[in-house]
Short mmCIF file of C-alpha atoms and ligand atoms in Angstrom, two decimals:
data_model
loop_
_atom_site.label_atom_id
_atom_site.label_comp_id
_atom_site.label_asym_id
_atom_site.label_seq_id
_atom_site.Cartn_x
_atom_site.Cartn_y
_atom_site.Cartn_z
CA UNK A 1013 113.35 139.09 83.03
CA UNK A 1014 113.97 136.07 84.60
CA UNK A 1015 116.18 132.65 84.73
CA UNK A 1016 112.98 130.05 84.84
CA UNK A 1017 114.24 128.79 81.11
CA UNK A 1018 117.71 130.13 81.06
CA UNK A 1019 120.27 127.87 78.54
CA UNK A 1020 116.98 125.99 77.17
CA UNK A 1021 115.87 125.73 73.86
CA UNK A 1022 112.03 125.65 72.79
CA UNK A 1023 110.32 124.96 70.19
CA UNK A 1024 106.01 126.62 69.95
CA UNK A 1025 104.19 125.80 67.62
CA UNK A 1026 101.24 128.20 66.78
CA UNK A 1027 103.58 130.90 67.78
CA UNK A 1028 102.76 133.96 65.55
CA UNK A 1029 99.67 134.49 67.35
CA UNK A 1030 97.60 135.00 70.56
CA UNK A 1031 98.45 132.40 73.23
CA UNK A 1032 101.85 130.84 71.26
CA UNK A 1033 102.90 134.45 70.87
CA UNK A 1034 103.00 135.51 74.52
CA UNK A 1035 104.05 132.06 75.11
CA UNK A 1036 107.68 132.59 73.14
CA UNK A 1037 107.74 136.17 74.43
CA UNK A 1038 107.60 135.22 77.94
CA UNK A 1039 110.05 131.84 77.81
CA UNK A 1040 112.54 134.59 76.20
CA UNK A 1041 112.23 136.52 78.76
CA UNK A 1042 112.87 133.43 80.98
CA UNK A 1043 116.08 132.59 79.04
CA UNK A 1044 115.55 130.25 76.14
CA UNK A 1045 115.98 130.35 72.43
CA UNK A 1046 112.18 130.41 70.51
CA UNK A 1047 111.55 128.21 67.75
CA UNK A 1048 108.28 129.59 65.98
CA UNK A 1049 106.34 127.05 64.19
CA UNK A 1050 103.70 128.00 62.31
CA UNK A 1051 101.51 127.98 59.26
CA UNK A 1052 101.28 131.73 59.17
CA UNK A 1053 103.88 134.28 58.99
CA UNK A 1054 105.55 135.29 62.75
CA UNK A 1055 107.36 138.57 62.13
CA UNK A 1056 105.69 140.22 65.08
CA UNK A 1057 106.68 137.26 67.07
CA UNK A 1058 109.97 137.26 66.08
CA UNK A 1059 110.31 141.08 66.65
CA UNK A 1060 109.58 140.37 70.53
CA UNK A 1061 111.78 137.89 71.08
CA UNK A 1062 114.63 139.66 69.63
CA UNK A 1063 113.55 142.45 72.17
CA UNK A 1064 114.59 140.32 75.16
CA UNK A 1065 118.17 139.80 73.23
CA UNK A 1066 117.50 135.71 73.18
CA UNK A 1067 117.91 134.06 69.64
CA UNK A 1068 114.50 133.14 67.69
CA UNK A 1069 114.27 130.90 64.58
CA UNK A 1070 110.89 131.06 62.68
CA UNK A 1071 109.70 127.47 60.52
CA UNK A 1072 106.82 127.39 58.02
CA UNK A 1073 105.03 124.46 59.83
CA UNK A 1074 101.75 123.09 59.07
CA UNK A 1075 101.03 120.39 61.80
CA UNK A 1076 99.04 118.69 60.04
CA UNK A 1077 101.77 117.96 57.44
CA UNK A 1078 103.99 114.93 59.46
CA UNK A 1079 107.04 116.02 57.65
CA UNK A 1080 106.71 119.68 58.58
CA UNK A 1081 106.29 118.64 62.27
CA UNK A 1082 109.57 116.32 62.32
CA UNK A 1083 111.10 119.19 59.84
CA UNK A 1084 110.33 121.80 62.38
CA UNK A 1085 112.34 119.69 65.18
CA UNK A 1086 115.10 118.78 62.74
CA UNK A 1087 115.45 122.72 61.99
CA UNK A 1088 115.85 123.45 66.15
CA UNK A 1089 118.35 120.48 66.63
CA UNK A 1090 120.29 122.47 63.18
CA UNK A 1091 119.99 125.72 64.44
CA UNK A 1092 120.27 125.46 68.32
CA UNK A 1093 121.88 121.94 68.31
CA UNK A 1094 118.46 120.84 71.22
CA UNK A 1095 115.52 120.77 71.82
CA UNK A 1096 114.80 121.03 75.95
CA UNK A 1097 110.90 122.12 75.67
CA UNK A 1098 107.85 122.17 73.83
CA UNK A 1099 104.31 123.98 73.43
CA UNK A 1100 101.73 122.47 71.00
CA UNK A 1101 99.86 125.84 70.63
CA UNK A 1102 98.59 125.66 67.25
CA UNK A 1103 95.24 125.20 66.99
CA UNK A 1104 91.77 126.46 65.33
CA UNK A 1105 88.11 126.71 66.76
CA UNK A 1106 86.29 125.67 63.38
CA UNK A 1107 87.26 124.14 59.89
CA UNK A 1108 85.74 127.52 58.65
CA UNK A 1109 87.51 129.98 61.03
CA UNK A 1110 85.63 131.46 63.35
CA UNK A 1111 85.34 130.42 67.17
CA UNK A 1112 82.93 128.30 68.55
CA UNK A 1113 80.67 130.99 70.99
CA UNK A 1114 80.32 133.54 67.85
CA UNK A 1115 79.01 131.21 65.77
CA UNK A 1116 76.85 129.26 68.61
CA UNK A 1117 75.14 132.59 69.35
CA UNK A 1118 74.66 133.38 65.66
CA UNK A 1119 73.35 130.36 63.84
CA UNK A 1120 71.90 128.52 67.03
CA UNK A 1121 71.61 124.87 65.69
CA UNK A 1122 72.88 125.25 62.67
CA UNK A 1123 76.34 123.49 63.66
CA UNK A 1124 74.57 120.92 65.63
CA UNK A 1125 75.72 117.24 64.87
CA UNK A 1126 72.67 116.70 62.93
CA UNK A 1127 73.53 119.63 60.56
CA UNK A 1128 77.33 118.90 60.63
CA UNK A 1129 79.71 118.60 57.34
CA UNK A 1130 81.66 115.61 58.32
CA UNK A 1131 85.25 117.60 56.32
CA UNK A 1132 84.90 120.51 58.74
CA UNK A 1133 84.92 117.33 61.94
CA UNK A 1134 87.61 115.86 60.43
CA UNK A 1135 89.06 119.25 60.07
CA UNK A 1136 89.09 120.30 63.28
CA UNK A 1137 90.65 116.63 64.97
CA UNK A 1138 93.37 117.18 62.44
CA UNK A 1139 94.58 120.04 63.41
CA UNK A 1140 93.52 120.23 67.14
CA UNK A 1141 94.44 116.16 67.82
CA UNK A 1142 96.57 114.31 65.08
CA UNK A 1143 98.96 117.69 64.67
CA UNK A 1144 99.68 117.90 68.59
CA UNK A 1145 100.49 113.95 68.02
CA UNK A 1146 103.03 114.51 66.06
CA UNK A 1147 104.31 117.79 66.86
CA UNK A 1148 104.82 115.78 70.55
CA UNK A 1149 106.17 113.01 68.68
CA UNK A 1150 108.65 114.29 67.12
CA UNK A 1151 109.76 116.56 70.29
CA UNK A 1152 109.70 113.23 72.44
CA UNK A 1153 111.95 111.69 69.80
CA UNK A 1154 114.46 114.56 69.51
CA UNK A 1155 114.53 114.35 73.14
CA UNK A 1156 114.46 110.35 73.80
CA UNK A 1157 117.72 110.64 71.35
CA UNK A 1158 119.62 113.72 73.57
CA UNK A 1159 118.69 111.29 76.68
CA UNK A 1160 118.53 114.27 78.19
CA UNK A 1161 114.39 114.65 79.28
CA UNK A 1162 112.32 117.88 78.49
CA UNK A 1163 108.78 118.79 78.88
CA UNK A 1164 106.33 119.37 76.46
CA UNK A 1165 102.95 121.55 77.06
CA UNK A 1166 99.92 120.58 74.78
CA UNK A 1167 97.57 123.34 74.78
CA UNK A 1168 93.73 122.23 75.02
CA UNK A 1169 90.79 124.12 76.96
CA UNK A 1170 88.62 123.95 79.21
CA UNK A 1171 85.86 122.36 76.68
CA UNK A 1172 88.43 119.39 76.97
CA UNK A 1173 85.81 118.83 80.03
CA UNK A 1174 82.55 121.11 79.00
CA UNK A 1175 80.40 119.74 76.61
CA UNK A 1176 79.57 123.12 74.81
CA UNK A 1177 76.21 122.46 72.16
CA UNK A 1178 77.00 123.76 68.83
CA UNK A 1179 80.84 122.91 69.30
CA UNK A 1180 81.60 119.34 68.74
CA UNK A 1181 84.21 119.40 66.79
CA UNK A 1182 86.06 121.55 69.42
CA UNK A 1183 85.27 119.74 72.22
CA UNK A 1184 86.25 116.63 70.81
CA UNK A 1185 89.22 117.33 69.57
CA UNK A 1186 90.11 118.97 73.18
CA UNK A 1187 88.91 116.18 74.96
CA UNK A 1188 91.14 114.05 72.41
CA UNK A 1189 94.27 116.73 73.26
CA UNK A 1190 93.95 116.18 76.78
CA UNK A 1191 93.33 111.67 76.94
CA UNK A 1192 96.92 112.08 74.71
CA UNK A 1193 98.58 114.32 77.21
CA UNK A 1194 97.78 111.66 79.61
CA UNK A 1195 98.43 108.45 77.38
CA UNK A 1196 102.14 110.02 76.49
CA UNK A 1197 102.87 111.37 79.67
CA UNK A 1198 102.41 107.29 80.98
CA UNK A 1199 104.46 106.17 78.31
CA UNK A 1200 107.47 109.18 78.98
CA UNK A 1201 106.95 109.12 82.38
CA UNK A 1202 110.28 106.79 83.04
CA UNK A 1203 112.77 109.03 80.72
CA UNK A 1204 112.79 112.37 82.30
CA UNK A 1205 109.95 113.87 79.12
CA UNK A 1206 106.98 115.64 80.95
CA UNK A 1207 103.73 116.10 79.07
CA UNK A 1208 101.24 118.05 80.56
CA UNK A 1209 98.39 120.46 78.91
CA UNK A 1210 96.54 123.50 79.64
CA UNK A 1211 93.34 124.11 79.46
CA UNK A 1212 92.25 127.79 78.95
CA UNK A 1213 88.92 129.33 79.43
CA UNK A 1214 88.00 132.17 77.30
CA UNK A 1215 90.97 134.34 76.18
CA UNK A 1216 91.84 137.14 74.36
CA UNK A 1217 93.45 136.24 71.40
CA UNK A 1218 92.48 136.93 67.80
CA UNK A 1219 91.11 133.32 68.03
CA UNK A 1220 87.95 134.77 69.78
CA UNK A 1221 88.52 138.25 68.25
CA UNK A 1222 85.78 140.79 68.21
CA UNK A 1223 83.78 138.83 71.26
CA UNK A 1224 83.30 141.80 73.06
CA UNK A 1225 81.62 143.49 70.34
CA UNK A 1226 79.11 140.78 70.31
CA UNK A 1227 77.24 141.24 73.40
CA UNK A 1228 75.24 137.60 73.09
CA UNK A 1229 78.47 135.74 72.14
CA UNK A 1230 80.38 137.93 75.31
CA UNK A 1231 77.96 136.64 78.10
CA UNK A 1232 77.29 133.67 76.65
CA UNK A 1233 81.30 132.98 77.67
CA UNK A 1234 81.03 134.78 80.34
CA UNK A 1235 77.75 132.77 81.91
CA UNK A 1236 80.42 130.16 82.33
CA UNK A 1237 83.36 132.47 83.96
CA UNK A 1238 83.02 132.96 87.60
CA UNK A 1239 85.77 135.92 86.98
CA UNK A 1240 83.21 137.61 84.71
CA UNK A 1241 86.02 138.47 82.05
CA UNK A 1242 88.77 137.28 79.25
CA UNK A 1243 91.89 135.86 80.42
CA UNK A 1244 94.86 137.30 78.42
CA UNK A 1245 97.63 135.36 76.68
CA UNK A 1246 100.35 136.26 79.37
CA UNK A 1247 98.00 134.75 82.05
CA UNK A 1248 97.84 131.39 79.62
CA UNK A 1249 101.93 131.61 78.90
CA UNK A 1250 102.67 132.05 83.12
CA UNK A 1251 100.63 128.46 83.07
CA UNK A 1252 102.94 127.17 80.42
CA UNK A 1253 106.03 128.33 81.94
CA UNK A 1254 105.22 126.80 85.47
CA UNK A 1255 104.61 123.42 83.26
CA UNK A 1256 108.12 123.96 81.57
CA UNK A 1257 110.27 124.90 83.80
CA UNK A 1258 112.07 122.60 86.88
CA UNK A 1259 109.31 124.08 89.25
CA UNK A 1260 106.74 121.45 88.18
CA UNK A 1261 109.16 118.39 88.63
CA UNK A 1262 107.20 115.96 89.56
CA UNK A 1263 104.21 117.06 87.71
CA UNK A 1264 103.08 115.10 84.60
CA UNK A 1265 99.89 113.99 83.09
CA UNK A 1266 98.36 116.61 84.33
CA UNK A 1267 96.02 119.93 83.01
CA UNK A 1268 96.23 123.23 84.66
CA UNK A 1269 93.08 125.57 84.09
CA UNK A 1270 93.91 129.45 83.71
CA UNK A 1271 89.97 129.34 83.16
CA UNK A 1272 89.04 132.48 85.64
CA UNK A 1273 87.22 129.93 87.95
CA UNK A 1274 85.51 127.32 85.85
CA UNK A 1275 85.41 123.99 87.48
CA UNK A 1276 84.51 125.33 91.01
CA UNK A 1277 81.91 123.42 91.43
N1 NAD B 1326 91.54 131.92 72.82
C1 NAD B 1326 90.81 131.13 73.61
O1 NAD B 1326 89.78 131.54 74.18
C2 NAD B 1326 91.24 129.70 73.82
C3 NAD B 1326 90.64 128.99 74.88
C4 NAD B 1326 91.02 127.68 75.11
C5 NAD B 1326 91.98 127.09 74.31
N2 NAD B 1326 92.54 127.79 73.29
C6 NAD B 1326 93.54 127.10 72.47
O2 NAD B 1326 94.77 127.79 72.51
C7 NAD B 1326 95.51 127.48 71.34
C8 NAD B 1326 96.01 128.80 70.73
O3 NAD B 1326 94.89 129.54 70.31
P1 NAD B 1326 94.85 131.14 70.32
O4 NAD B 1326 93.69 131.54 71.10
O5 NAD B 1326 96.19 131.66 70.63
O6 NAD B 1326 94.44 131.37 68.79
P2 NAD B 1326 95.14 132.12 67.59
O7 NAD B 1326 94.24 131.92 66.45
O8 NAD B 1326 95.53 133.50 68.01
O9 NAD B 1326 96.51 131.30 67.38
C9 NAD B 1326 96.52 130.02 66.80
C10 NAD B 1326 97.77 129.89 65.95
O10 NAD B 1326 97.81 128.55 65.43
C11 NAD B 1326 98.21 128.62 64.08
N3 NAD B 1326 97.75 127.44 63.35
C12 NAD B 1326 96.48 127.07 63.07
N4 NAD B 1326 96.47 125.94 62.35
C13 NAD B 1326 97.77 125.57 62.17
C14 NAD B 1326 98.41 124.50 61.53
N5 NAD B 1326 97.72 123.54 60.88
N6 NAD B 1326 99.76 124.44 61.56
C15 NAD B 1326 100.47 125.40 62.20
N7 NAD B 1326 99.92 126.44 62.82
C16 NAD B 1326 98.59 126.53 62.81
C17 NAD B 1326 97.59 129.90 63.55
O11 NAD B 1326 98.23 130.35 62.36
C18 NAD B 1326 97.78 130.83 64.74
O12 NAD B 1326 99.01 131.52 64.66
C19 NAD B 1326 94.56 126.70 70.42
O13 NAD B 1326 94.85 125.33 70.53
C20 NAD B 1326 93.20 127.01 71.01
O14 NAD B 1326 92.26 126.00 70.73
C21 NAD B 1326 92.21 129.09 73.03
#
């Protein structure tokens, strides 16, 4: 337990699972009050916050719906009366569900741009690019209105930087995630809002689930991390907390990669 967060309020979107999950488990241990967003259900989630003792209110979001995102924000400000922080954690690999390296290693070229179903693109820069817009939008606006600054946390990857064959979509929209970290960050960077991302390597979540029963999928990932294994969603949230709490001050615009040693050299 610790005081990194204490009094705040913050709102996490893609919180009943993997990376969002630890995320609001570890900012409750840090102090704040969780806001779950998500289109799933977050009863595990909300069972570990409670744990710590901190408060925890759970919103049916879809962030690709603009009226969830600014309903999910409205909800906070009714229930908590602030919103101090933000983590755009909802996300998805594919339109169809499954991540990126299991289906690069089982179908080779078969989700190569030439073979690619323009829906499941578009799919994928909804969700991974348009929904962080306006999740962050409508944090930035809760917050330009208290006057009172915050920081938000948009959660990319590493293929924000990797071009990754077989994963367009992904590393598009990532690459997309991380250019509007930077563009709002500029435009924030006067009114005390922080908006920086982070850009995980391979983690274990159920986002990537069952990897390491697939041994070509497993060192395919791993052919890429000097660490040689998974990172795990409390390594991700420790990122997210540093970018969150007053220890990264004068950080913004910026991407921190929990990656196991990608981008060494
Ligand atoms: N796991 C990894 O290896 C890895 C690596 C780099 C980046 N990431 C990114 O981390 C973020 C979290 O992923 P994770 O690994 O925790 O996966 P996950 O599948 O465990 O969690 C994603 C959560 O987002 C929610 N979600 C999906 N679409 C949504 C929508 N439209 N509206 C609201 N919620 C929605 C899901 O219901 C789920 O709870 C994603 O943006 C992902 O791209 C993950």
């Amino acid at each position: 337990m610790g005081t990194a967060l204490a009094g705040k309020v913050a709102v996490i979107t893609g919180g009943a699972s993997g990376i969002g999950q630890a995320t609001a488990e570890r900012f409750a241990e840090e102090g704040a009050d969780i806001v779950v967003g998500d289109i799933g259900p977050a009863d595990e989630t909300l069972r570990l916050v409670e744990k710590t003792g901190r408060r925890v209110l759970y919103v049916r979001t879809d962030t690709t719906v603009e009226a969830d995102c600014d309903g999910l924000v409205a909800a906070a400000v009714a229930e908590f009366g602030r919103v101090d922080v933000g983590v755009a954690s909802a996300g998805i690999a594919t339109a169809a569900g499954p991540s990126n390296v299991q289906t690069r290693t089982a179908s080779k070229d078969a989700t190569h741009v030439v073979n690619l179903d323009v829906a499941a693109f578009q799919r994928v820069l909804d969700v991974n690019v348009t929904g962080l817009m306006m999740t962050g939008r409508a944090l930035a606006r809760q917050m330009l209105a208290q006057g009172t600054g915050g920081s938000i946390v948009n959660i990319a990857s590493s293929a924000a930087k990797i071009p990754l064959a077989g994963a367009s979509p992904y590393c598009v929209s990532k690459a997309g995630a991380w250019m509007l970290t930077k563009v709002m960050a500029l435009e924030l960077a006067t009114t005390g809002i922080r908006v920086n991302a982070v850009g995980p390597g391979y983690t274990a979540t159920p986002m990537i689930g069952g990897i390491e029963q697939n041994q070509a999928a497993y060192d395919l990932a791993m052919s890429i991390t000097p660490m040689n294994r998974l990172g795990t969603p409390a390594e991700i949230a420790a990122a997210c907390l540093f970018l969150t709490s007053s220890e990264s001050s004068f950080m913004t615009g910026q991407m921190l990669h929990p990656a196991g040693g990608q981008f060494t050299g």
